[in-house]
Amino acid sequence: MENKTVIGFIGAGNMAYALIKGLLSDGFEAKNINVSDANLELLEKRSSELGVTTYSDNVSLLTNSDIVVFAVKPQVLSVVCHELKNKASSDQLFVSIVAGIKSKDINRWLGGDFALVRTMPNTPALFQSGVTGLFANELVNDTQKESVNLLLSAVGECFWVNEENLLDAITAISGSGPAYFFLMMQSMKQAAMALGLDEETADALSIKTSLGASIMATNSGKDSRTLRAEVTSPNGTTQSAIETFQDQNFEGIVAAATRAAYDRARELSQELGNID
Ligand SMILES: NC(=O)c1ccc[n+]([C@@H]2O[C@H](COP(=O)([O-])OP(=O)(O)OC[C@H]3O[C@@H](n4cnc5c(N)ncnc54)[C@H](OP(=O)(O)O)[C@@H]3O)[C@@H](O)[C@H]2O)c1
């Protein structure tokens, strides 16, 4: 992305903060970052900590930015878009990190056909360890795609899909996924305490084992099925545990849970998009 491209964030909350911090650490200049928010105290805080330019109204931010990032809660997005209605220029690029709201609904609220990238980051983005699913509508050109890729790469890895509906699948896997792993950590911690370990040790063992397994899966060059087979000696302790998981239909539970998240993402998308 050219360093003179001006990026404006509508909403100065947690995600905007993470993205801006990431951009700054990648060498993007604070003078080319704008932020607007309904909360003036928060704007003041962002300005003094990050050196970005702040606006108390979203229309001024729009007028002074090349790329506008929607970083507000889903319930607020239609209100924000209505404020901007018929005020954007045709060469502006919009990026939404707002969960669930489809590109056609955003463009309907903005009152035109604008180049728009919808993204689905996840919460580890707050620690620059996220994964983000992205979808570009047909008006987004390659240079714009590259700019958005750089923007979201500031908080983790990017995965593009060429059908917008696939963002619902991404929501069910990586969007909600951190909570699935937290549930596993919580269950392992409880199990460790039931086996006599103290709480602090139980907590550390479950978290660090999860981290170590992730690092191994990322760096070993082997798929998770192979890694699991390699750590499962015949008649050993791991085999006893894995067989118990499978007797209780572990894979079936994971498939049902992710399907439920996928169905709910589709329902929410429908409900939120129905607003005029
Ligand atoms: N947090 C995550 O890890 C994560 C992951 C994936 C996707 N997302 C998506 O990212 C979006 C932002 O999440 P977040 O966690 O950053 O939310 P957040 O911390 O609540 O930030 C949103 C900010 O927008 C402000 N706001 C409200 N109305 C506004 C308006 N009309 N104009 C300008 N600003 C306004 C809010 O102010 P008030 O607080 O005063 O209302 C708040 O400061 C959400 O749509 C969420 O779905 C977040």
Short mmCIF file of C-alpha atoms and ligand atoms in Angstrom, two decimals:
data_model
loop_
_atom_site.label_atom_id
_atom_site.label_comp_id
_atom_site.label_asym_id
_atom_site.label_seq_id
_atom_site.Cartn_x
_atom_site.Cartn_y
_atom_site.Cartn_z
CA MET A 1 0.00 0.00 0.00
CA GLU A 2 1.32 3.46 -0.84
CA ASN A 3 2.28 5.28 2.34
CA LYS A 4 0.26 8.31 1.18
CA THR A 5 -2.98 6.30 1.10
CA VAL A 6 -5.13 7.61 3.95
CA ILE A 7 -7.00 5.00 5.97
CA GLY A 8 -9.96 6.10 8.05
CA PHE A 9 -11.48 3.96 10.82
CA ILE A 10 -15.08 4.52 11.84
CA GLY A 11 -15.15 3.19 15.40
CA ALA A 12 -12.04 3.52 17.58
CA GLY A 13 -12.66 0.43 19.74
CA ASN A 14 -10.65 -2.75 20.31
CA MET A 15 -10.35 -3.92 16.72
CA ALA A 16 -9.50 -0.50 15.28
CA TYR A 17 -6.86 -0.14 17.99
CA ALA A 18 -5.32 -3.53 17.13
CA LEU A 19 -5.29 -2.74 13.40
CA ILE A 20 -3.78 0.73 13.91
CA LYS A 21 -1.08 -0.62 16.25
CA GLY A 22 -0.28 -3.27 13.63
CA LEU A 23 -0.12 -0.70 10.80
CA LEU A 24 2.18 1.56 12.83
CA SER A 25 4.52 -1.29 13.69
CA ASP A 26 4.61 -2.18 9.96
CA GLY A 27 5.88 1.36 9.24
CA PHE A 28 2.62 3.00 8.12
CA GLU A 29 2.64 6.68 9.11
CA ALA A 30 0.27 7.94 11.82
CA LYS A 31 -0.40 11.11 9.81
CA ASN A 32 -2.14 8.94 7.20
CA ILE A 33 -4.51 7.33 9.70
CA ASN A 34 -7.86 8.90 10.61
CA VAL A 35 -10.27 7.74 13.29
CA SER A 36 -13.83 8.77 14.16
CA ASP A 37 -15.93 7.60 17.08
CA ALA A 38 -19.03 8.57 19.04
CA ASN A 39 -16.92 8.47 22.22
CA LEU A 40 -14.86 11.70 22.39
CA GLU A 41 -12.86 10.58 25.42
CA LEU A 42 -11.74 7.47 23.51
CA LEU A 43 -10.78 9.61 20.50
CA GLU A 44 -8.62 11.79 22.74
CA LYS A 45 -6.92 8.68 24.10
CA ARG A 46 -6.24 7.28 20.61
CA SER A 47 -4.89 10.62 19.41
CA SER A 48 -2.47 11.05 22.32
CA GLU A 49 -1.27 7.44 22.31
CA LEU A 50 -1.11 6.73 18.57
CA GLY A 51 -0.71 10.19 17.01
CA VAL A 52 -3.59 9.61 14.57
CA THR A 53 -5.98 12.32 13.35
CA THR A 54 -9.40 12.14 14.96
CA TYR A 55 -12.85 13.28 13.85
CA SER A 56 -15.98 13.51 15.95
CA ASP A 57 -18.15 13.11 12.84
CA ASN A 58 -18.04 10.24 10.38
CA VAL A 59 -18.74 12.36 7.29
CA SER A 60 -15.57 14.45 7.81
CA LEU A 61 -13.62 11.21 8.20
CA LEU A 62 -15.11 9.91 4.94
CA THR A 63 -14.20 13.11 3.08
CA ASN A 64 -10.59 12.91 4.29
CA SER A 65 -9.89 9.19 3.73
CA ASP A 66 -9.14 6.99 0.68
CA ILE A 67 -10.02 3.74 2.44
CA VAL A 68 -12.81 3.70 5.03
CA VAL A 69 -12.86 0.83 7.53
CA PHE A 70 -16.11 0.11 9.35
CA ALA A 71 -15.10 -0.97 12.88
CA VAL A 72 -18.37 -0.50 14.77
CA LYS A 73 -20.69 -3.09 16.30
CA PRO A 74 -23.07 -4.80 13.83
CA GLN A 75 -26.18 -3.10 15.29
CA VAL A 76 -24.66 0.34 14.58
CA LEU A 77 -23.48 -0.18 11.00
CA SER A 78 -26.75 0.75 9.25
CA VAL A 79 -26.88 4.06 11.17
CA VAL A 80 -23.28 4.86 10.20
CA CYS A 81 -23.89 4.00 6.52
CA HIS A 82 -27.04 6.15 6.42
CA GLU A 83 -24.97 9.10 7.72
CA LEU A 84 -22.59 8.59 4.78
CA LYS A 85 -25.34 8.01 2.21
CA ASN A 86 -24.64 9.71 -1.14
CA LYS A 87 -21.51 11.38 0.28
CA ALA A 88 -18.85 8.87 -0.81
CA SER A 89 -16.98 9.27 -4.09
CA SER A 90 -16.93 6.46 -6.64
CA ASP A 91 -13.17 5.78 -6.20
CA GLN A 92 -13.45 5.22 -2.44
CA LEU A 93 -12.83 1.77 -1.03
CA PHE A 94 -14.79 0.46 1.93
CA VAL A 95 -13.65 -2.33 4.24
CA SER A 96 -15.97 -3.88 6.80
CA ILE A 97 -14.68 -5.86 9.76
CA VAL A 98 -18.24 -6.00 11.10
CA ALA A 99 -19.46 -9.56 11.67
CA GLY A 100 -22.33 -10.83 9.60
CA ILE A 101 -23.44 -7.92 7.41
CA LYS A 102 -23.39 -8.64 3.68
CA SER A 103 -21.73 -6.38 1.10
CA LYS A 104 -24.98 -5.82 -0.81
CA ASP A 105 -26.71 -4.56 2.39
CA ILE A 106 -23.82 -2.18 3.16
CA ASN A 107 -23.90 -0.80 -0.40
CA ARG A 108 -27.69 -0.45 -0.24
CA TRP A 109 -27.34 1.59 2.98
CA LEU A 110 -24.52 3.68 1.42
CA GLY A 111 -26.74 4.38 -1.59
CA GLY A 112 -24.43 3.19 -4.38
CA ASP A 113 -22.21 0.50 -5.83
CA PHE A 114 -18.89 0.89 -4.07
CA ALA A 115 -15.77 -1.25 -4.03
CA LEU A 116 -16.09 -3.13 -0.77
CA VAL A 117 -14.13 -5.83 1.07
CA ARG A 118 -15.87 -7.76 3.82
CA THR A 119 -13.62 -9.36 6.40
CA MET A 120 -14.04 -11.76 9.28
CA PRO A 121 -11.16 -11.41 11.74
CA ASN A 122 -11.02 -13.29 15.05
CA THR A 123 -10.19 -12.17 18.58
CA PRO A 124 -6.50 -13.25 18.62
CA ALA A 125 -6.13 -10.31 16.18
CA LEU A 126 -6.01 -8.24 19.37
CA PHE A 127 -2.60 -9.90 19.98
CA GLN A 128 -1.50 -9.82 16.30
CA SER A 129 -2.17 -13.58 16.11
CA GLY A 130 -5.47 -13.62 14.26
CA VAL A 131 -6.71 -15.21 11.10
CA THR A 132 -9.00 -13.23 8.83
CA GLY A 133 -11.32 -14.38 6.06
CA LEU A 134 -11.82 -11.80 3.30
CA PHE A 135 -14.21 -11.37 0.38
CA ALA A 136 -13.95 -8.62 -2.25
CA ASN A 137 -16.96 -7.56 -4.30
CA GLU A 138 -16.61 -7.33 -8.10
CA LEU A 139 -15.65 -3.62 -8.00
CA VAL A 140 -12.46 -4.14 -5.98
CA ASN A 141 -9.32 -4.07 -8.16
CA ASP A 142 -6.05 -5.93 -7.54
CA THR A 143 -4.26 -2.90 -6.07
CA GLN A 144 -7.10 -2.35 -3.60
CA LYS A 145 -7.07 -6.05 -2.68
CA GLU A 146 -3.36 -5.79 -1.98
CA SER A 147 -3.92 -2.75 0.27
CA VAL A 148 -6.60 -4.55 2.29
CA ASN A 149 -4.39 -7.63 2.53
CA LEU A 150 -1.62 -5.47 4.00
CA LEU A 151 -4.08 -3.82 6.39
CA LEU A 152 -5.42 -7.10 7.80
CA SER A 153 -1.99 -8.79 7.70
CA ALA A 154 -1.08 -6.31 10.43
CA VAL A 155 -3.09 -8.47 12.88
CA GLY A 156 -2.52 -11.98 11.52
CA GLU A 157 -2.89 -14.18 8.45
CA CYS A 158 -5.31 -13.49 5.59
CA PHE A 159 -7.39 -16.04 3.66
CA TRP A 160 -9.43 -14.81 0.67
CA VAL A 161 -12.61 -16.52 -0.48
CA ASN A 162 -14.33 -15.87 -3.79
CA GLU A 163 -17.88 -16.52 -2.60
CA GLU A 164 -19.28 -14.27 0.11
CA ASN A 165 -21.28 -17.15 1.66
CA LEU A 166 -17.99 -18.83 2.60
CA LEU A 167 -17.45 -16.09 5.19
CA ASP A 168 -20.17 -17.88 7.21
CA ALA A 169 -18.02 -21.03 7.15
CA ILE A 170 -15.00 -18.98 8.23
CA THR A 171 -17.10 -17.50 11.06
CA ALA A 172 -17.95 -21.05 12.22
CA ILE A 173 -14.31 -22.18 12.18
CA SER A 174 -11.90 -19.34 12.99
CA GLY A 175 -14.37 -16.63 14.06
CA SER A 176 -15.93 -18.69 16.84
CA GLY A 177 -12.98 -21.11 16.98
CA PRO A 178 -10.97 -19.47 19.76
CA ALA A 179 -13.86 -20.22 22.13
CA TYR A 180 -13.76 -23.92 21.16
CA PHE A 181 -10.10 -24.06 22.17
CA PHE A 182 -10.80 -22.13 25.38
CA LEU A 183 -13.45 -24.74 26.21
CA MET A 184 -10.90 -27.51 25.62
CA MET A 185 -8.36 -25.70 27.85
CA GLN A 186 -10.99 -25.23 30.56
CA SER A 187 -11.97 -28.93 30.39
CA MET A 188 -8.33 -30.04 30.54
CA LYS A 189 -7.70 -27.74 33.49
CA GLN A 190 -10.67 -29.21 35.39
CA ALA A 191 -9.53 -32.74 34.53
CA ALA A 192 -5.99 -31.94 35.73
CA MET A 193 -7.33 -30.65 39.05
CA ALA A 194 -9.49 -33.77 39.43
CA LEU A 195 -6.26 -35.77 39.06
CA GLY A 196 -4.71 -33.87 41.97
CA LEU A 197 -2.76 -30.99 40.33
CA ASP A 198 -3.06 -27.51 41.84
CA GLU A 199 -5.03 -24.85 39.92
CA GLU A 200 -2.04 -22.80 38.78
CA THR A 201 -0.22 -25.83 37.43
CA ALA A 202 -3.41 -27.20 35.83
CA ASP A 203 -4.01 -23.86 34.10
CA ALA A 204 -0.44 -23.55 32.83
CA LEU A 205 -0.32 -27.15 31.59
CA SER A 206 -3.53 -26.82 29.58
CA ILE A 207 -2.58 -23.46 28.02
CA LYS A 208 1.05 -24.32 27.25
CA THR A 209 0.14 -27.72 25.84
CA SER A 210 -2.28 -26.03 23.48
CA LEU A 211 0.36 -23.50 22.46
CA GLY A 212 3.00 -26.21 21.97
CA ALA A 213 0.62 -28.33 19.85
CA SER A 214 -0.17 -25.28 17.68
CA ILE A 215 3.50 -24.50 17.20
CA MET A 216 4.19 -28.13 16.27
CA ALA A 217 1.27 -28.23 13.82
CA THR A 218 2.45 -24.94 12.28
CA ASN A 219 6.17 -25.73 12.02
CA SER A 220 6.50 -29.49 11.56
CA GLY A 221 5.24 -29.55 7.98
CA LYS A 222 3.00 -32.50 8.91
CA ASP A 223 -0.79 -32.56 8.97
CA SER A 224 -2.67 -32.95 12.25
CA ARG A 225 -3.71 -36.56 11.51
CA THR A 226 -0.05 -37.59 11.05
CA LEU A 227 1.07 -35.68 14.14
CA ARG A 228 -1.62 -37.34 16.22
CA ALA A 229 -0.67 -40.81 14.95
CA GLU A 230 3.01 -40.12 15.72
CA VAL A 231 2.33 -39.24 19.37
CA THR A 232 -0.01 -42.22 19.85
CA SER A 233 2.06 -45.28 20.74
CA PRO A 234 0.20 -48.60 20.50
CA ASN A 235 -1.37 -49.49 23.86
CA GLY A 236 -0.01 -46.29 25.40
CA THR A 237 -1.68 -43.56 27.44
CA THR A 238 -2.50 -41.31 24.45
CA GLN A 239 -4.19 -44.19 22.64
CA SER A 240 -6.42 -44.81 25.69
CA ALA A 241 -7.42 -41.14 25.72
CA ILE A 242 -8.03 -40.87 21.96
CA GLU A 243 -10.15 -44.04 21.94
CA THR A 244 -12.23 -42.61 24.79
CA PHE A 245 -12.73 -39.36 22.82
CA GLN A 246 -13.78 -41.32 19.75
CA ASP A 247 -16.11 -43.64 21.70
CA GLN A 248 -17.91 -40.44 22.75
CA ASN A 249 -18.12 -39.27 19.08
CA PHE A 250 -15.65 -36.40 19.40
CA GLU A 251 -15.49 -35.74 15.62
CA GLY A 252 -19.31 -35.80 15.42
CA ILE A 253 -19.58 -33.27 18.27
CA VAL A 254 -17.13 -30.91 16.52
CA ALA A 255 -18.99 -31.25 13.21
CA ALA A 256 -22.36 -30.55 14.89
CA ALA A 257 -21.03 -27.57 16.84
CA THR A 258 -19.44 -25.90 13.80
CA ARG A 259 -22.61 -26.56 11.76
CA ALA A 260 -24.68 -24.85 14.50
CA ALA A 261 -22.33 -21.82 14.40
CA TYR A 262 -22.58 -21.73 10.56
CA ASP A 263 -26.40 -21.86 10.63
CA ARG A 264 -26.53 -19.10 13.28
CA ALA A 265 -24.12 -16.91 11.25
CA ARG A 266 -26.47 -17.20 8.25
CA GLU A 267 -29.52 -16.37 10.36
CA LEU A 268 -27.83 -13.34 11.95
CA SER A 269 -26.67 -12.12 8.57
CA GLN A 270 -30.26 -12.28 7.33
CA GLU A 271 -31.66 -10.51 10.42
CA LEU A 272 -29.06 -7.71 10.46
CA GLY A 273 -29.32 -7.12 6.70
CA ASN A 274 -33.12 -6.77 6.81
CA ILE A 275 -32.85 -3.35 8.48
CA ASP A 276 -33.68 -0.54 6.01
N1 LIG B 1 -13.11 -7.76 18.89
C1 LIG B 1 -12.83 -8.73 18.03
O1 LIG B 1 -11.94 -9.53 18.24
C2 LIG B 1 -13.58 -8.89 16.74
C3 LIG B 1 -13.39 -10.04 15.96
C4 LIG B 1 -14.06 -10.14 14.75
C5 LIG B 1 -14.89 -9.13 14.33
N2 LIG B 1 -15.08 -8.03 15.12
C6 LIG B 1 -15.97 -7.00 14.65
O2 LIG B 1 -15.32 -5.76 14.76
C7 LIG B 1 -16.29 -4.74 15.02
C8 LIG B 1 -15.74 -3.84 16.11
O3 LIG B 1 -15.51 -4.62 17.28
P1 LIG B 1 -14.78 -4.00 18.53
O4 LIG B 1 -14.51 -5.13 19.46
O5 LIG B 1 -13.64 -3.13 18.10
O6 LIG B 1 -15.96 -3.07 19.11
P2 LIG B 1 -15.86 -1.86 20.15
O7 LIG B 1 -14.62 -1.99 20.97
O8 LIG B 1 -17.18 -1.77 20.83
O9 LIG B 1 -15.66 -0.57 19.21
C9 LIG B 1 -16.68 0.03 18.48
C10 LIG B 1 -16.58 1.54 18.69
O10 LIG B 1 -17.53 2.18 17.83
C11 LIG B 1 -18.08 3.28 18.54
N3 LIG B 1 -19.33 3.75 17.93
C12 LIG B 1 -20.61 3.48 18.28
N4 LIG B 1 -21.46 4.15 17.48
C13 LIG B 1 -20.71 4.85 16.59
C14 LIG B 1 -21.01 5.73 15.52
N5 LIG B 1 -22.27 6.00 15.16
N6 LIG B 1 -19.99 6.28 14.85
C15 LIG B 1 -18.69 6.03 15.18
N7 LIG B 1 -18.35 5.19 16.18
C16 LIG B 1 -19.35 4.62 16.89
C17 LIG B 1 -18.26 2.71 19.92
O11 LIG B 1 -18.50 3.73 20.87
P3 LIG B 1 -19.44 3.36 22.16
O12 LIG B 1 -18.70 2.29 22.89
O13 LIG B 1 -19.53 4.66 22.88
O14 LIG B 1 -20.74 2.88 21.61
C18 LIG B 1 -16.92 2.00 20.12
O15 LIG B 1 -15.93 2.89 20.60
C19 LIG B 1 -17.57 -5.47 15.44
O16 LIG B 1 -18.55 -5.28 14.42
C20 LIG B 1 -17.22 -6.91 15.52
O17 LIG B 1 -18.24 -7.72 14.95
C21 LIG B 1 -14.45 -7.90 16.31
#
